[in-house]
CSV table of C-alpha atoms in Angstrom, one decimal:
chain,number,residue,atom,x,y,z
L,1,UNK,CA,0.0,0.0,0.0
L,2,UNK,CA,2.9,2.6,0.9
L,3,UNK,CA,4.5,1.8,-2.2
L,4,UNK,CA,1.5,2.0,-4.2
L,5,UNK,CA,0.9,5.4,-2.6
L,6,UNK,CA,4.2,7.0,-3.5
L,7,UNK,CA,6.3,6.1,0.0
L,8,UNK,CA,9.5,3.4,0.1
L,9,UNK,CA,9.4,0.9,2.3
L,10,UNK,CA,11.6,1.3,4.1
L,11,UNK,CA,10.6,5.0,5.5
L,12,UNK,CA,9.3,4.8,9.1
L,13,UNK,CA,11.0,1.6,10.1
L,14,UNK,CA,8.8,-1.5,11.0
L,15,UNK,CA,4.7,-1.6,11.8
L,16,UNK,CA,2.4,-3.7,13.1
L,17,UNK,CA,-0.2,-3.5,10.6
L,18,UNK,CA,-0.4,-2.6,7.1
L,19,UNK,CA,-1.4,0.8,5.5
L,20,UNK,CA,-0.7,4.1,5.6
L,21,UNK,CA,0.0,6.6,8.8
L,22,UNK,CA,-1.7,9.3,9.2
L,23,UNK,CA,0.9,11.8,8.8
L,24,UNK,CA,1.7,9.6,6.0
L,25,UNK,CA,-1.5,10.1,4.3
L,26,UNK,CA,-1.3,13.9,5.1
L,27,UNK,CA,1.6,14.3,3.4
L,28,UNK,CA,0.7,12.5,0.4
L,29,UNK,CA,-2.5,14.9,0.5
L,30,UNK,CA,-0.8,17.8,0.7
L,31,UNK,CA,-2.8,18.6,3.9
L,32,UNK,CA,-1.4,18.8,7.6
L,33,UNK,CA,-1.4,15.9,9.8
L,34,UNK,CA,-3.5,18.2,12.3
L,35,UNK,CA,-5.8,19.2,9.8
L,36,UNK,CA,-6.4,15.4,8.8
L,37,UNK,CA,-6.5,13.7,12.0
L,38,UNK,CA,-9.7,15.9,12.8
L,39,UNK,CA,-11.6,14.8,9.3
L,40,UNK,CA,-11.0,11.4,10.9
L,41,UNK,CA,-12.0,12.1,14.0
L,42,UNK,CA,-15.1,14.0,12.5
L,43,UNK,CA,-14.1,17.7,14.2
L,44,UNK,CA,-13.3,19.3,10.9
L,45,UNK,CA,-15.7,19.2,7.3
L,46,UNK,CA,-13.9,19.0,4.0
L,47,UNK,CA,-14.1,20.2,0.8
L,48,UNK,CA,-15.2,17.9,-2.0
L,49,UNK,CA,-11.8,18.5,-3.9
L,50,UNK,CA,-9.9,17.6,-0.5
L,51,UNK,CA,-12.1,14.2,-0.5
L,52,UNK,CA,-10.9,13.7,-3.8
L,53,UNK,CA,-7.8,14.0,-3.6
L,54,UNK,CA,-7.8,11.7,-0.1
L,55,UNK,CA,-9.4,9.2,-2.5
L,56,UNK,CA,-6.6,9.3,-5.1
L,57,UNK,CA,-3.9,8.9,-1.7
L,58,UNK,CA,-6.2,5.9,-0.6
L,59,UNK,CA,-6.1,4.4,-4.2
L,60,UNK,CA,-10.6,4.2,-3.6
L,61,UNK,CA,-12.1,3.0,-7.0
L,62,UNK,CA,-15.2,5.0,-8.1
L,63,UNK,CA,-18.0,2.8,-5.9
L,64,UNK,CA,-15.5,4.0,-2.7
L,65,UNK,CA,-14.9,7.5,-3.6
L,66,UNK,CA,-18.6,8.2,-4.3
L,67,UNK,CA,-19.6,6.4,-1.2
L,68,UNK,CA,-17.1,8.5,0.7
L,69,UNK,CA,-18.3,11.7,-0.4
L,70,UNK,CA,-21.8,10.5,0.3
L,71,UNK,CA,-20.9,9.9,4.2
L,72,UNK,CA,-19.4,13.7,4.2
L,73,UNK,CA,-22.7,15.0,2.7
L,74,UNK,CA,-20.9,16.1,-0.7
L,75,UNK,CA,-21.4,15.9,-4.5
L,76,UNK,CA,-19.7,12.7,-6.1
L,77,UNK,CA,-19.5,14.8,-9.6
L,78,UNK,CA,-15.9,14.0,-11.0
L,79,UNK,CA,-13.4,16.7,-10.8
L,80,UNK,CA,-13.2,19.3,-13.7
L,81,UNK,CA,-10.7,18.3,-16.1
L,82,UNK,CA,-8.2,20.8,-17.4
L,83,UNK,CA,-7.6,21.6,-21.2
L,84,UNK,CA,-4.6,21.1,-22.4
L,85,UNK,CA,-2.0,24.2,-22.3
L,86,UNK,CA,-0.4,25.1,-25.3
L,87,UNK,CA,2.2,27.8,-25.5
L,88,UNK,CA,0.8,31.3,-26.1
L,89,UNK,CA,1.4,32.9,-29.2
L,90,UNK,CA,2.6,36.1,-27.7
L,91,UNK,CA,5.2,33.7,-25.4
L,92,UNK,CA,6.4,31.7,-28.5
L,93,UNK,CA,7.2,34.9,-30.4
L,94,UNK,CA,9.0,36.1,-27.5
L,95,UNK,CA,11.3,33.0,-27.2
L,96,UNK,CA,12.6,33.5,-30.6
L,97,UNK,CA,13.5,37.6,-29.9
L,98,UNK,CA,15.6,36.0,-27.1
L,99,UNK,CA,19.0,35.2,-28.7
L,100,UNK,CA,21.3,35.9,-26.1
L,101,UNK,CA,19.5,35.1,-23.2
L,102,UNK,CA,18.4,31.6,-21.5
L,103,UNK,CA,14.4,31.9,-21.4
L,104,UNK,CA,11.4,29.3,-20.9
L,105,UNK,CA,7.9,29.0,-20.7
L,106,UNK,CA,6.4,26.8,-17.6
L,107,UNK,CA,2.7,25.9,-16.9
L,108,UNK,CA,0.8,23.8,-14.3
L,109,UNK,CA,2.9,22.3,-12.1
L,110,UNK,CA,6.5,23.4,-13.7
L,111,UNK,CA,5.9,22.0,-16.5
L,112,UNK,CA,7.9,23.1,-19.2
L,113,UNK,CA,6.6,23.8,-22.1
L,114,UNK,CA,8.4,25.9,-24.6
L,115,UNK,CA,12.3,26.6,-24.3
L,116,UNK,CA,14.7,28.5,-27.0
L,117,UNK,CA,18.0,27.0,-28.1
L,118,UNK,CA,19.7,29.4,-25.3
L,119,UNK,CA,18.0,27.5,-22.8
L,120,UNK,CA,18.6,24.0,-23.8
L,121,UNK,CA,22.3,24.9,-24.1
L,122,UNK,CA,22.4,26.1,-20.5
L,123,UNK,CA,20.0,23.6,-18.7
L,124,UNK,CA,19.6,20.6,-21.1
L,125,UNK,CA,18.0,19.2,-24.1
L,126,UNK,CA,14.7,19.4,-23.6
L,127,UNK,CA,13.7,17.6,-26.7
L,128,UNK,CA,14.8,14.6,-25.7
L,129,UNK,CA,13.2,14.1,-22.4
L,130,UNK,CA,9.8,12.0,-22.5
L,131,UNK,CA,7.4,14.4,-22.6
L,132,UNK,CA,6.0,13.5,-19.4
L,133,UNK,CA,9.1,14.3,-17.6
L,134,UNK,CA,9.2,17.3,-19.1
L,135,UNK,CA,8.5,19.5,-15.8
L,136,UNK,CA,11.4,21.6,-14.1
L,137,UNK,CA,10.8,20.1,-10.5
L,138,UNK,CA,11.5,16.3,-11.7
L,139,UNK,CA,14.3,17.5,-13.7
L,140,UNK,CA,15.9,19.0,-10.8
L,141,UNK,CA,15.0,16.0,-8.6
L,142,UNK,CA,15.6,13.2,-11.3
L,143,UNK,CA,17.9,13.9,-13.7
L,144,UNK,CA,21.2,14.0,-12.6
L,145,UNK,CA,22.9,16.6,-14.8
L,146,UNK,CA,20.6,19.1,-14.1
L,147,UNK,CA,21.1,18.5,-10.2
L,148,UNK,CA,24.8,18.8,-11.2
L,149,UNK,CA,24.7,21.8,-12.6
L,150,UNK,CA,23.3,23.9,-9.6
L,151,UNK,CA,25.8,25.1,-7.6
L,152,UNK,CA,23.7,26.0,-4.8
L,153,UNK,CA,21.6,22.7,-5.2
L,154,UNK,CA,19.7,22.5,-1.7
L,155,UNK,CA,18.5,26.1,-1.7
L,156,UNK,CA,17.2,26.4,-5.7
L,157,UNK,CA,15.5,22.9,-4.8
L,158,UNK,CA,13.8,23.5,-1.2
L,159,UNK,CA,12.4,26.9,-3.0
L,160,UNK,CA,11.2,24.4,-6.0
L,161,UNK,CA,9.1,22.6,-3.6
L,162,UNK,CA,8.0,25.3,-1.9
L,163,UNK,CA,6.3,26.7,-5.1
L,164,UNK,CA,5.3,23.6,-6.1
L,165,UNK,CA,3.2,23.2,-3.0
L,166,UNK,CA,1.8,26.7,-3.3
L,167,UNK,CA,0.3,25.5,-6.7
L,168,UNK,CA,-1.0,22.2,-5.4
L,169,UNK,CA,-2.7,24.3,-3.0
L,170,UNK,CA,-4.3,26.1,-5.7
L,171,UNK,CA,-5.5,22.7,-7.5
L,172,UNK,CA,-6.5,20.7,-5.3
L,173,UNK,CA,-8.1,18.4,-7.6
L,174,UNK,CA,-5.4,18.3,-10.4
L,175,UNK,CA,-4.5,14.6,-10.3
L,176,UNK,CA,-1.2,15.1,-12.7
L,177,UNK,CA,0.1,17.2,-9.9
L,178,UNK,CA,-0.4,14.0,-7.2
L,179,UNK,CA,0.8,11.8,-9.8
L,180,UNK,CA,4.0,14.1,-9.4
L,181,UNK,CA,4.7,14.9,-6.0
L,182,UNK,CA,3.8,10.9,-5.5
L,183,UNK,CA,6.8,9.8,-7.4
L,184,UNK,CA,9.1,12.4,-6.2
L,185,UNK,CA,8.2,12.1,-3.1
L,186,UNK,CA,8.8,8.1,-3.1
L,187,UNK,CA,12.5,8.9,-5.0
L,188,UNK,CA,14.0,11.7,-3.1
L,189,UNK,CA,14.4,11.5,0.8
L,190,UNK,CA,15.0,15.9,0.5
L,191,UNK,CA,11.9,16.1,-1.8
L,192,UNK,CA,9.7,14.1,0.9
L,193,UNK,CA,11.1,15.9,4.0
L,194,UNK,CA,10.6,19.6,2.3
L,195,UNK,CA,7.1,19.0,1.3
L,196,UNK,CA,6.0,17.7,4.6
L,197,UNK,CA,7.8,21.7,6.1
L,198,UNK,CA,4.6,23.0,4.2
L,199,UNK,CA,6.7,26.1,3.3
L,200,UNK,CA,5.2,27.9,0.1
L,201,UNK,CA,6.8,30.7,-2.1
L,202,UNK,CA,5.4,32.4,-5.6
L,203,UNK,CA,7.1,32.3,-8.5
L,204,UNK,CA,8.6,35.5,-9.3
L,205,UNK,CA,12.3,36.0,-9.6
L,206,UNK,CA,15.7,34.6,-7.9
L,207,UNK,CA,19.2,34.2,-8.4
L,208,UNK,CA,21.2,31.0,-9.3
L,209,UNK,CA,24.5,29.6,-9.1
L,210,UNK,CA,25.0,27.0,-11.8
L,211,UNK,CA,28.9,25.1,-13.1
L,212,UNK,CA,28.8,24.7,-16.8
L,213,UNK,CA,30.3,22.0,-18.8
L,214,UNK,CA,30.7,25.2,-21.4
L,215,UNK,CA,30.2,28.6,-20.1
L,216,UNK,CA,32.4,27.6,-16.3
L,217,UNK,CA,30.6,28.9,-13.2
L,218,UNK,CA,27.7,31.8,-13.6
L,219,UNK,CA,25.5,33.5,-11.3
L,220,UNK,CA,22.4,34.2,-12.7
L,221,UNK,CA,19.1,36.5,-12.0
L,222,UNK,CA,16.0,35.2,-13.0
L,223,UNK,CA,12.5,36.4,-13.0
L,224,UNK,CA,9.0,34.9,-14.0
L,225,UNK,CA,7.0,36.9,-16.6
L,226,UNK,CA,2.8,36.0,-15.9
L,227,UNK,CA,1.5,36.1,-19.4
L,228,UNK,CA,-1.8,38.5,-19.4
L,229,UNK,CA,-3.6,35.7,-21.6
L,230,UNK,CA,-3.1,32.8,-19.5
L,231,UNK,CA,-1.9,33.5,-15.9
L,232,UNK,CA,-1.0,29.6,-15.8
L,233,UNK,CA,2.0,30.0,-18.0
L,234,UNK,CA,4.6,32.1,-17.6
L,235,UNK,CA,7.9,33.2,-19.4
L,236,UNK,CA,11.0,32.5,-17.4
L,237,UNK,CA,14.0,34.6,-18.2
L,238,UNK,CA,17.5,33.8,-16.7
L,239,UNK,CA,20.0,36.9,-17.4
L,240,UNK,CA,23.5,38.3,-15.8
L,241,UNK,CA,24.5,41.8,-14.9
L,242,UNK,CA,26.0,43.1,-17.7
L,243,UNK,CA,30.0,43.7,-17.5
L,244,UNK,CA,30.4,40.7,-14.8
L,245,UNK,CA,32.4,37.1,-16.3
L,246,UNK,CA,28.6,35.5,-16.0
L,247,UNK,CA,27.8,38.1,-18.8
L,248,UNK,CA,30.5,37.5,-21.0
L,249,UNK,CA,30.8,33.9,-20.8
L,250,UNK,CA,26.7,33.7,-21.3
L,251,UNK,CA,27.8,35.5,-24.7
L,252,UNK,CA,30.1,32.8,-25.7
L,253,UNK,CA,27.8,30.3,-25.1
L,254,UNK,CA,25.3,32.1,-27.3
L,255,UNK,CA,27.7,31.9,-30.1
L,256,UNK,CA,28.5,28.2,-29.3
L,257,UNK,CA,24.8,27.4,-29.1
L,258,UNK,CA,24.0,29.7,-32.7
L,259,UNK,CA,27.2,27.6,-34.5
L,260,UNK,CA,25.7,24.1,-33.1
L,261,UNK,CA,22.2,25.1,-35.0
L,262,UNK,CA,20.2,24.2,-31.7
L,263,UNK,CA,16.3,24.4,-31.9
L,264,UNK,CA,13.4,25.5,-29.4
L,265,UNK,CA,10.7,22.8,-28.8
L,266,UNK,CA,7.7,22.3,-31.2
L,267,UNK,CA,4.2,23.8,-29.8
L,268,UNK,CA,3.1,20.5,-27.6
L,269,UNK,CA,-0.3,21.1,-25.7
L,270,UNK,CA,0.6,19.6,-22.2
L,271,UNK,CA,-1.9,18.8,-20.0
């Protein structure tokens, strides 16, 4: 079951019986292990999309779930499901005006959706990652080269998880976004312990210290541009002060990147 759930065995030593603990479950829900213990203990009502998501943590099939929501006196209509986001227009236009800088486009969840060739130079090649892995936060967990290439690793992933849990708190129901923190959470002992801090943070702008197998070591600015169109998608620009070694070596690899004839990402709709 704790496997199933998105938790290695072999977190929280040996039990008695078999399941899931509380704070277990919580964490899995994104929900404190306060707030929880009271739905059980019927001191606290939830919200339909809460019950749904406990449904997804407790694997339910459709006969439990709808019998669940019926105890708690709510509707068992499925949750809403999302179009599919494709890359603005505006955005897409924008990554191609951006020669010498690293910029890319992220939706729901991190995802990433758009990138120019300055930007798979610098962080990776996107177009060859399975589209479902696609998603900043997994990259930085999961792939090894892109955890190699922060500097300051810890701090630029505990801030990753801290925005990722503001915009689970914002989609409760989005079962892509369980799917995610599921498997991270059951890969990566940091992932699992900074989620359960509950820390949250926006997505706005930050530095980063990153080693380069071309450019050397840079320290970068970046900032998160909210597209007017589509708040869910934003255009992620990572820049240096200009006259400082980050600058000039983010000019060579602009150069190196234009002789290699790299290409941004088709338009993919991501869901």
């Amino acid at each position: 079951m704790r496997r199933a759930a998105g938790l290695p065995e072999a977190v929280g030593g040996r039990r008695r019986v078999k399941g899931l603990r509380r704070e277990e479950v919580a964490l899995l829900a994104s929900i404190s292990t306060d707030y929880y213990t009271r739905l059980e203990q019927g001191r606290r009502q939830a919200s339909a999309p809460v019950l749904d998501t406990l449904a997804r943590v407790l694997h339910l099939d459709e006969e439990e779930r709808t019998y669940m929501l019926e105890l708690a006196g709510k509707s068992a209509a499925r949750p809403r499901r999302q179009a599919a986001q494709t890359v603005r227009p505006q955005l897409r236009r924008l990554l191609g005006e951006l020669t010498t800088s690293s910029a890319l486009v992220l939706g729901r969840r991190m995802d990433i959706l758009a990138w120019n060739p300055m930007a798979a130079a610098l962080i990776t090649d996107f177009s060859v990652i399975p589209e479902k892995h696609r998603n900043y936060a997994w990259l930085l967990f999961r792939d090894p080269a892109t955890r190699k290439l922060h500097t300051n690793w810890a701090d630029i992933a505990r801030s990753c998880v801290a925005m990722l849990r503001r915009e689970a708190g914002r989609a409760p129901g989005d079962q892509r976004m369980a799917r995610l923190v599921g498997e991270l959470s059951m890969a990566d002992d940091d992932f699992r312990r900074w989620w359960g801090e509950h820390h949250i943070a926006g997505r706005t702008r930050g530095n980063k210290a990153l080693h380069h197998p071309v450019a050397g070591d840079l320290t970068l600015d970046w900032d998160a541009l909210s597209c007017a169109g589509d708040p869910e998608q934003q255009l992620v620009i990572w820049t240096a002060e200009p006259g400082t070694p980050s600058h000039d070596a983010l000019r060579l690899l602009a150069s190196w990147t234009a002789s290699a004839h790299h290409h941004p990402a088709a338009d993919r709709p991501v869901r």
